[in-house]
Coordinates of C-alpha atoms and ligand atoms in Angstrom, one line a residue:
M130 CA 0.0 0.0 -0.1
A131 CA 1.1 3.5 -0.6
T132 CA 2.0 4.8 2.9
Q133 CA 1.7 8.5 3.7
R134 CA 5.7 8.6 3.7
I135 CA 5.6 7.1 0.2
I136 CA 3.0 9.6 -1.1
D137 CA 4.8 12.6 0.6
F138 CA 8.1 11.4 -1.1
I139 CA 6.5 11.2 -4.5
N140 CA 4.9 14.6 -4.0
T141 CA 7.8 16.5 -2.8
R142 CA 10.6 14.8 -4.8
R143 CA 8.7 14.6 -8.1
P144 CA 10.9 11.8 -9.4
N145 CA 10.9 11.9 -13.2
G146 CA 10.2 8.6 -14.9
P147 CA 8.8 5.4 -13.5
C148 CA 10.3 4.5 -10.0
M149 CA 9.7 2.1 -7.1
V150 CA 9.4 3.7 -3.7
L151 CA 9.8 1.4 -0.7
D152 CA 8.9 2.3 3.0
L153 CA 11.2 0.5 5.4
D154 CA 8.8 0.9 8.3
V155 CA 6.5 -1.6 6.5
V156 CA 9.4 -4.1 6.1
R157 CA 10.0 -3.7 9.8
E158 CA 6.4 -4.4 10.6
N159 CA 6.3 -7.4 8.2
F160 CA 9.4 -8.9 9.9
H161 CA 7.8 -8.4 13.5
N162 CA 4.6 -10.0 12.1
F163 CA 6.5 -13.2 10.9
E164 CA 8.4 -13.4 14.3
M165 CA 5.1 -13.2 16.1
A166 CA 3.2 -15.6 13.7
L167 CA 6.0 -18.2 13.9
P168 CA 8.1 -17.5 17.0
E169 CA 10.0 -20.9 16.9
S170 CA 11.0 -20.5 13.2
K171 CA 14.2 -18.8 12.1
I172 CA 13.6 -16.2 9.4
Y173 CA 15.8 -16.3 6.2
Y174 CA 14.8 -13.4 4.1
A175 CA 14.9 -14.5 0.3
V176 CA 17.3 -11.8 -0.9
K177 CA 16.2 -12.3 -4.6
A178 CA 12.8 -10.6 -3.8
N179 CA 14.6 -7.2 -3.3
P180 CA 18.2 -7.0 -2.5
A181 CA 18.4 -3.2 -1.9
P182 CA 21.2 -2.6 0.6
E183 CA 19.0 -0.7 2.9
I184 CA 16.4 -3.5 3.2
L185 CA 19.3 -6.1 3.9
R186 CA 20.9 -3.8 6.5
L187 CA 17.6 -3.3 8.2
L188 CA 16.8 -7.0 8.3
A189 CA 20.3 -7.8 9.5
S190 CA 19.9 -5.4 12.4
L191 CA 16.6 -7.0 13.3
G192 CA 18.2 -10.4 13.6
S193 CA 17.1 -11.9 10.3
S194 CA 19.0 -14.5 8.4
F195 CA 19.3 -14.6 4.5
D196 CA 18.6 -17.2 1.9
T197 CA 20.8 -16.4 -1.1
A198 CA 21.1 -17.9 -4.6
S199 CA 24.5 -16.9 -5.8
V200 CA 27.9 -15.7 -4.6
A201 CA 26.9 -12.1 -5.3
E202 CA 23.9 -12.4 -2.9
V203 CA 26.0 -14.0 -0.3
E204 CA 28.4 -11.0 -0.4
M205 CA 25.4 -8.6 -0.4
A206 CA 24.2 -10.2 2.9
L207 CA 27.6 -10.2 4.4
D208 CA 28.1 -6.5 3.4
A209 CA 24.7 -5.8 5.1
G210 CA 26.1 -7.0 8.3
A211 CA 24.9 -10.7 8.5
T212 CA 27.5 -13.1 9.7
A213 CA 28.1 -16.3 7.6
D214 CA 26.1 -18.5 10.0
R215 CA 23.1 -16.6 9.2
I216 CA 23.4 -17.2 5.5
S217 CA 22.1 -20.3 3.5
F218 CA 23.0 -21.0 -0.1
G219 CA 19.5 -22.1 -1.1
N220 CA 19.8 -22.5 -4.7
T221 CA 19.8 -26.1 -5.9
I222 CA 21.7 -25.1 -9.1
K223 CA 25.3 -24.0 -8.4
K224 CA 28.5 -24.0 -10.0
E225 CA 31.2 -25.9 -8.0
R226 CA 33.5 -22.9 -8.0
D227 CA 30.7 -20.8 -6.5
I228 CA 30.1 -23.4 -3.9
A229 CA 33.9 -23.2 -3.0
R230 CA 33.8 -19.5 -2.9
A231 CA 30.7 -19.4 -0.6
F232 CA 32.5 -22.0 1.6
E233 CA 35.6 -19.7 1.7
L234 CA 33.1 -16.9 2.8
G235 CA 32.0 -19.1 5.7
I236 CA 28.8 -20.4 4.3
R237 CA 28.0 -23.9 5.8
L238 CA 24.4 -24.5 4.8
F239 CA 23.5 -25.6 1.2
A240 CA 20.5 -26.9 -0.7
V241 CA 20.5 -29.8 -2.9
D242 CA 17.9 -31.7 -4.9
C243 CA 20.0 -34.6 -6.6
V244 CA 23.1 -36.7 -6.1
E245 CA 24.9 -34.8 -8.8
E246 CA 24.7 -31.6 -6.6
V247 CA 25.6 -33.4 -3.4
E248 CA 28.9 -34.6 -5.0
K249 CA 29.7 -30.9 -6.0
V250 CA 29.1 -29.8 -2.4
A251 CA 31.0 -32.6 -1.0
R252 CA 34.1 -31.7 -3.0
A253 CA 33.8 -27.8 -2.6
A254 CA 32.4 -27.5 0.9
P255 CA 33.5 -30.6 2.9
G256 CA 31.6 -31.2 6.1
A257 CA 29.0 -28.6 5.3
R258 CA 25.3 -29.0 6.2
V259 CA 22.9 -29.8 3.3
F260 CA 19.1 -30.0 3.1
C261 CA 17.4 -31.7 0.2
R262 CA 14.5 -29.9 -1.4
V263 CA 11.3 -31.9 -2.3
L264 CA 9.0 -31.1 -5.0
T265 CA 5.6 -29.6 -4.3
D266 CA 2.7 -29.4 -6.8
G267 CA 2.4 -25.5 -6.3
A268 CA -1.3 -25.9 -6.4
G269 CA -3.0 -22.7 -4.9
A270 CA -0.1 -20.5 -5.8
E271 CA -0.4 -17.6 -8.2
W272 CA 3.3 -17.8 -9.2
P273 CA 4.1 -21.5 -9.0
L274 CA 7.6 -22.7 -9.1
S275 CA 7.0 -25.8 -11.3
R276 CA 9.1 -28.8 -11.4
K277 CA 12.5 -26.9 -11.9
F278 CA 13.5 -27.4 -8.2
G279 CA 13.2 -30.4 -5.9
C280 CA 12.9 -34.2 -6.2
V281 CA 10.4 -36.6 -5.1
P282 CA 10.5 -37.6 -1.3
A283 CA 11.8 -41.2 -2.1
M284 CA 14.7 -39.6 -4.1
A285 CA 15.3 -37.2 -1.3
V286 CA 16.1 -40.2 1.0
D287 CA 18.8 -41.3 -1.5
V288 CA 20.2 -37.8 -1.9
L289 CA 20.6 -37.3 1.9
R290 CA 21.9 -40.7 2.4
S291 CA 24.7 -40.1 -0.1
A292 CA 25.5 -36.8 1.3
Q293 CA 26.1 -38.4 4.7
Q294 CA 28.3 -41.1 2.9
L295 CA 30.3 -38.3 1.3
G296 CA 31.0 -36.6 4.7
L297 CA 28.5 -33.9 4.7
E298 CA 25.9 -33.4 7.5
S299 CA 22.4 -34.4 6.3
Y300 CA 20.6 -31.7 8.0
G301 CA 17.0 -31.6 6.8
V302 CA 14.5 -31.1 4.2
S303 CA 13.1 -28.0 2.3
F304 CA 10.2 -27.2 0.0
H305 CA 8.5 -24.1 -1.4
V306 CA 4.8 -24.4 -1.9
G307 CA 4.9 -21.8 -4.6
S308 CA 5.0 -18.0 -4.5
Q309 CA 1.8 -16.0 -3.6
Q310 CA 0.4 -19.1 -2.0
T311 CA -3.1 -18.4 -0.7
D312 CA -4.0 -22.0 0.2
L313 CA -3.1 -22.5 3.9
A314 CA -3.3 -26.2 3.4
A315 CA -0.3 -26.2 1.0
W316 CA 2.1 -26.4 4.0
D317 CA 0.2 -29.3 5.3
R318 CA 0.9 -31.5 2.3
A319 CA 4.5 -30.6 2.0
L320 CA 5.2 -31.1 5.8
G321 CA 3.7 -34.6 5.3
D322 CA 6.2 -35.4 2.6
A323 CA 9.0 -34.0 4.8
K324 CA 8.0 -36.2 7.6
Q325 CA 8.2 -39.4 5.3
V326 CA 11.9 -38.4 4.5
F327 CA 12.6 -37.9 8.2
D328 CA 11.3 -41.4 9.0
A329 CA 12.9 -43.2 6.2
L330 CA 16.3 -41.8 7.1
A331 CA 15.8 -42.4 10.9
K332 CA 15.4 -46.1 10.1
E333 CA 18.9 -46.0 8.6
G334 CA 20.3 -44.1 11.7
I335 CA 20.4 -40.6 10.0
T336 CA 18.7 -38.1 12.2
L337 CA 17.4 -35.0 10.2
K338 CA 17.0 -31.9 12.3
M339 CA 15.5 -29.2 10.2
V340 CA 12.6 -28.3 7.9
N341 CA 13.0 -25.4 5.6
M342 CA 9.4 -24.4 4.9
G343 CA 10.3 -21.9 2.2
G344 CA 8.5 -18.8 1.1
G345 CA 5.1 -18.4 -0.6
F346 CA 3.7 -15.8 2.0
P347 CA 1.5 -13.5 0.0
T348 CA 1.3 -9.8 -0.7
R349 CA -2.2 -8.3 -0.9
Y350 CA -2.9 -7.3 -4.6
L351 CA -6.5 -7.2 -5.6
K352 CA -8.0 -9.9 -3.4
D353 CA -7.7 -10.2 0.3
V354 CA -5.2 -12.6 1.5
P355 CA -4.9 -14.4 4.9
T356 CA -2.8 -12.8 7.6
A357 CA 0.6 -13.8 8.8
Q358 CA -0.9 -14.9 12.0
A359 CA -3.4 -17.2 10.0
Y360 CA -0.4 -18.7 8.2
G361 CA 1.4 -19.2 11.5
Q362 CA -1.5 -21.1 13.0
A363 CA -2.0 -23.3 9.9
I364 CA 1.7 -24.2 9.7
F365 CA 2.1 -24.8 13.4
Q366 CA -1.1 -27.1 13.5
A367 CA 0.5 -29.1 10.3
L368 CA 3.8 -29.3 12.1
S369 CA 2.2 -30.8 15.1
K370 CA 0.0 -33.2 13.2
H371 CA 3.0 -34.6 11.3
F372 CA 5.8 -34.4 13.8
G373 CA 3.8 -34.7 17.1
N374 CA 5.7 -33.3 20.0
R375 CA 9.2 -33.9 18.5
L376 CA 9.2 -30.7 16.3
P377 CA 12.2 -30.1 14.2
E378 CA 14.0 -26.9 13.8
T379 CA 12.2 -24.8 11.2
I380 CA 13.1 -22.1 8.9
I381 CA 10.9 -19.8 6.7
E382 CA 12.1 -17.8 3.7
P383 CA 9.7 -15.0 3.0
G384 CA 10.5 -13.0 0.0
R385 CA 7.3 -11.4 -1.3
G386 CA 5.7 -11.5 2.0
M387 CA 8.5 -9.4 3.5
V388 CA 8.7 -6.7 1.0
G389 CA 5.8 -6.7 -1.4
N390 CA 3.4 -4.4 0.3
A391 CA 6.2 -2.1 1.3
G392 CA 6.9 -0.7 -2.2
V393 CA 4.9 1.3 -4.8
I394 CA 5.6 2.0 -8.4
K395 CA 4.9 5.6 -9.7
A396 CA 4.2 5.4 -13.4
E397 CA 2.7 7.7 -16.1
V398 CA 0.2 7.2 -18.7
V399 CA 2.0 7.8 -22.1
L400 CA -1.0 7.1 -24.4
V401 CA -4.7 6.0 -24.5
S402 CA -6.0 4.9 -27.9
K403 CA -8.1 2.6 -29.8
K404 CA -7.5 0.2 -32.6
A405 CA -10.8 1.2 -34.6
D406 CA -13.4 3.7 -34.2
N407 CA -16.0 1.1 -33.1
D408 CA -13.5 -0.7 -30.8
N409 CA -14.8 -1.0 -27.2
V410 CA -11.7 -1.5 -25.3
R411 CA -9.1 1.3 -25.0
W412 CA -5.5 0.6 -24.9
V413 CA -3.6 2.3 -22.0
Y414 CA 0.2 2.5 -22.5
L415 CA 2.3 3.2 -19.4
D416 CA 5.9 4.2 -19.2
I417 CA 6.6 0.9 -17.5
G418 CA 5.8 -2.6 -18.5
K419 CA 7.1 -6.2 -18.5
F420 CA 10.6 -5.2 -19.3
G421 CA 10.6 -2.2 -16.8
G422 CA 10.0 -4.5 -13.7
L423 CA 6.5 -5.9 -14.1
A424 CA 7.6 -9.2 -15.3
E425 CA 5.2 -11.0 -13.0
T426 CA 2.4 -10.0 -15.3
M427 CA 3.6 -12.7 -17.5
D428 CA 0.5 -14.9 -18.3
E429 CA -1.4 -12.2 -16.3
A430 CA -0.2 -14.1 -13.2
I431 CA 0.0 -11.3 -10.8
R432 CA -2.6 -8.7 -11.1
Y433 CA -1.6 -5.5 -9.4
H434 CA -3.7 -2.8 -7.8
I435 CA -3.6 0.4 -9.7
T436 CA -4.7 3.6 -8.4
T437 CA -5.3 6.8 -10.5
P438 CA -6.0 10.4 -9.9
R439 CA -9.4 9.8 -11.5
D440 CA -10.6 6.8 -9.4
G441 CA -14.3 7.2 -8.7
D442 CA -15.1 8.2 -12.3
V443 CA -16.9 5.7 -14.5
S444 CA -14.4 2.9 -15.5
E445 CA -14.2 0.5 -18.4
P446 CA -12.0 -2.4 -19.1
C447 CA -8.7 -1.6 -20.8
V448 CA -5.8 -3.4 -22.2
L449 CA -2.8 -2.3 -20.1
A450 CA 0.7 -2.3 -22.0
G451 CA 4.1 -1.1 -21.5
P452 CA 6.0 1.4 -23.6
T453 CA 8.6 -0.8 -25.5
C454 CA 8.4 -1.9 -29.1
D455 CA 8.1 -5.6 -28.2
S456 CA 4.6 -7.1 -28.7
A457 CA 5.1 -9.3 -25.6
D458 CA 5.1 -6.1 -23.5
V459 CA 1.3 -6.2 -22.9
M460 CA 0.3 -6.9 -19.2
Y461 CA -3.5 -7.3 -19.1
E462 CA -5.4 -8.2 -22.2
K463 CA -7.1 -11.6 -21.9
N464 CA -8.5 -10.2 -18.8
P465 CA -8.6 -6.5 -19.3
Y466 CA -8.1 -4.1 -16.3
P467 CA -10.8 -1.6 -15.4
L468 CA -9.6 2.0 -15.4
P469 CA -11.5 5.3 -15.4
I470 CA -12.7 6.5 -18.8
S471 CA -11.3 10.0 -18.0
L472 CA -7.8 8.7 -17.6
T473 CA -5.7 10.6 -19.9
I474 CA -2.1 11.1 -21.2
G475 CA 0.2 12.4 -18.5
D476 CA -1.8 11.1 -15.6
E477 CA 0.3 9.6 -12.9
V478 CA -0.8 6.2 -11.6
L479 CA 0.5 4.2 -8.6
I480 CA 1.0 0.4 -8.9
E481 CA 0.7 -0.9 -5.4
G482 CA 2.3 -3.9 -3.8
T483 CA 5.4 -3.8 -6.0
G484 CA 8.1 -4.0 -3.5
A485 CA 9.0 -7.6 -4.5
Y486 CA 10.2 -9.0 -7.8
T487 CA 10.4 -5.6 -9.7
T488 CA 13.6 -3.8 -9.5
T489 CA 15.7 -6.8 -10.2
Y490 CA 13.4 -8.1 -13.0
S491 CA 13.8 -4.8 -15.1
A492 CA 15.9 -4.8 -18.1
V493 CA 19.0 -2.7 -18.3
A494 CA 18.4 -0.7 -21.3
F495 CA 15.9 -2.5 -23.4
N496 CA 14.7 0.0 -26.1
G497 CA 16.8 2.6 -24.4
F498 CA 14.5 2.6 -21.3
E499 CA 16.6 2.8 -18.2
P500 CA 16.2 0.2 -15.4
L501 CA 13.7 0.8 -12.8
R502 CA 14.8 3.3 -10.3
S503 CA 14.4 2.6 -6.7
Y504 CA 14.1 4.9 -3.5
V505 CA 14.1 3.1 -0.2
I506 CA 12.9 5.5 2.4
Ligands
PLP114 C1 12.2 -17.2 -4.2 C2 12.5 -18.2 -3.0 C3 11.9 -17.8 -1.8 C4 10.9 -16.6 -1.7 O1 9.7 -16.9 -2.2 P1 8.4 -15.9 -1.9 O2 7.3 -16.6 -2.6 O3 8.7 -14.6 -2.4 O4 8.3 -15.9 -0.5 C5 12.1 -18.7 -0.8 N1 12.9 -19.7 -0.9 C6 13.6 -20.0 -2.0 C7 14.5 -21.2 -2.1 C8 13.4 -19.3 -3.2 O5 13.9 -19.6 -4.3

């Protein structure tokens, strides 16, 4: 949501061109809400959602840990003040030399999802802790993470057994229920799978200690979403159901849920037009689109809340598109977006809930448009 601080910043600074303005007070509040919702879980902020140094420094000072996906992200977290024992290398796809570099920097917790990756970690980070990611179906998520990461639970048993045999510490199981997950039952299914892996390895004398419950916590776009507290309750119930009173250590890795609602994009209407006199949908072109940071509108997956200076006037469904000369740069067409008929060239609009997965998704100079500027206040 656009906080008063964000609105005041935009009105007084009048930044030229599209930009994302993010309010750190909202991030601080989100962090506290996660802490209260899941007091027994450690929070590893997923750096990829928004790696702005101000955000990382704030979270490091609040005691957050960090989930990183590359050496550069490890370094960003270290620069922000996190110690290496508070950083995980959570990408299941790593070059062996990057594992070695992270190990040199002190990182001791790595994600794997196959024996081939375990072998790399065993060579480049001897003795480190590994957790194995299991597949989830992503059902209920608006931005599912598909089959790219994870393996079936039966294979996770083999992966963690081989890790132990190669001198690593088989530490636990991870999953990600899909981003913008609004089905609270998704964690229940995944925790059931994790327990199977715990049990199978326990029979072989390997005691796992940790479940990494990933991200997936939502930002409110157009529809209401459950509160952090509701997620906390559902997850705690599922943990108790599957693990009884022998609860493992747990980690959560919020990305979107930590920063999404803290940011707002200010954009401008560049053109409003029709394709024929009798066309009944208008095309509204903004100075930002898929290549300027709104990549999550791909397949119209994420539907942002847009406010305009003419809200309250009669509105009609519009096709919403970006400014580049690429025909893929259309955000909402199959499901047109209602906007005021009076909306006109030069109007400034606010695209809400854009603190996550925007600045880092924007292209460097496609068509000469500069990358999305970001102001963290
Ligand atoms: C991207 C990512 C996250 C964050 O997901 P959100 O849905 O944004 O909370 C967490 N864990 C891993 C391993 C990720 O890749």
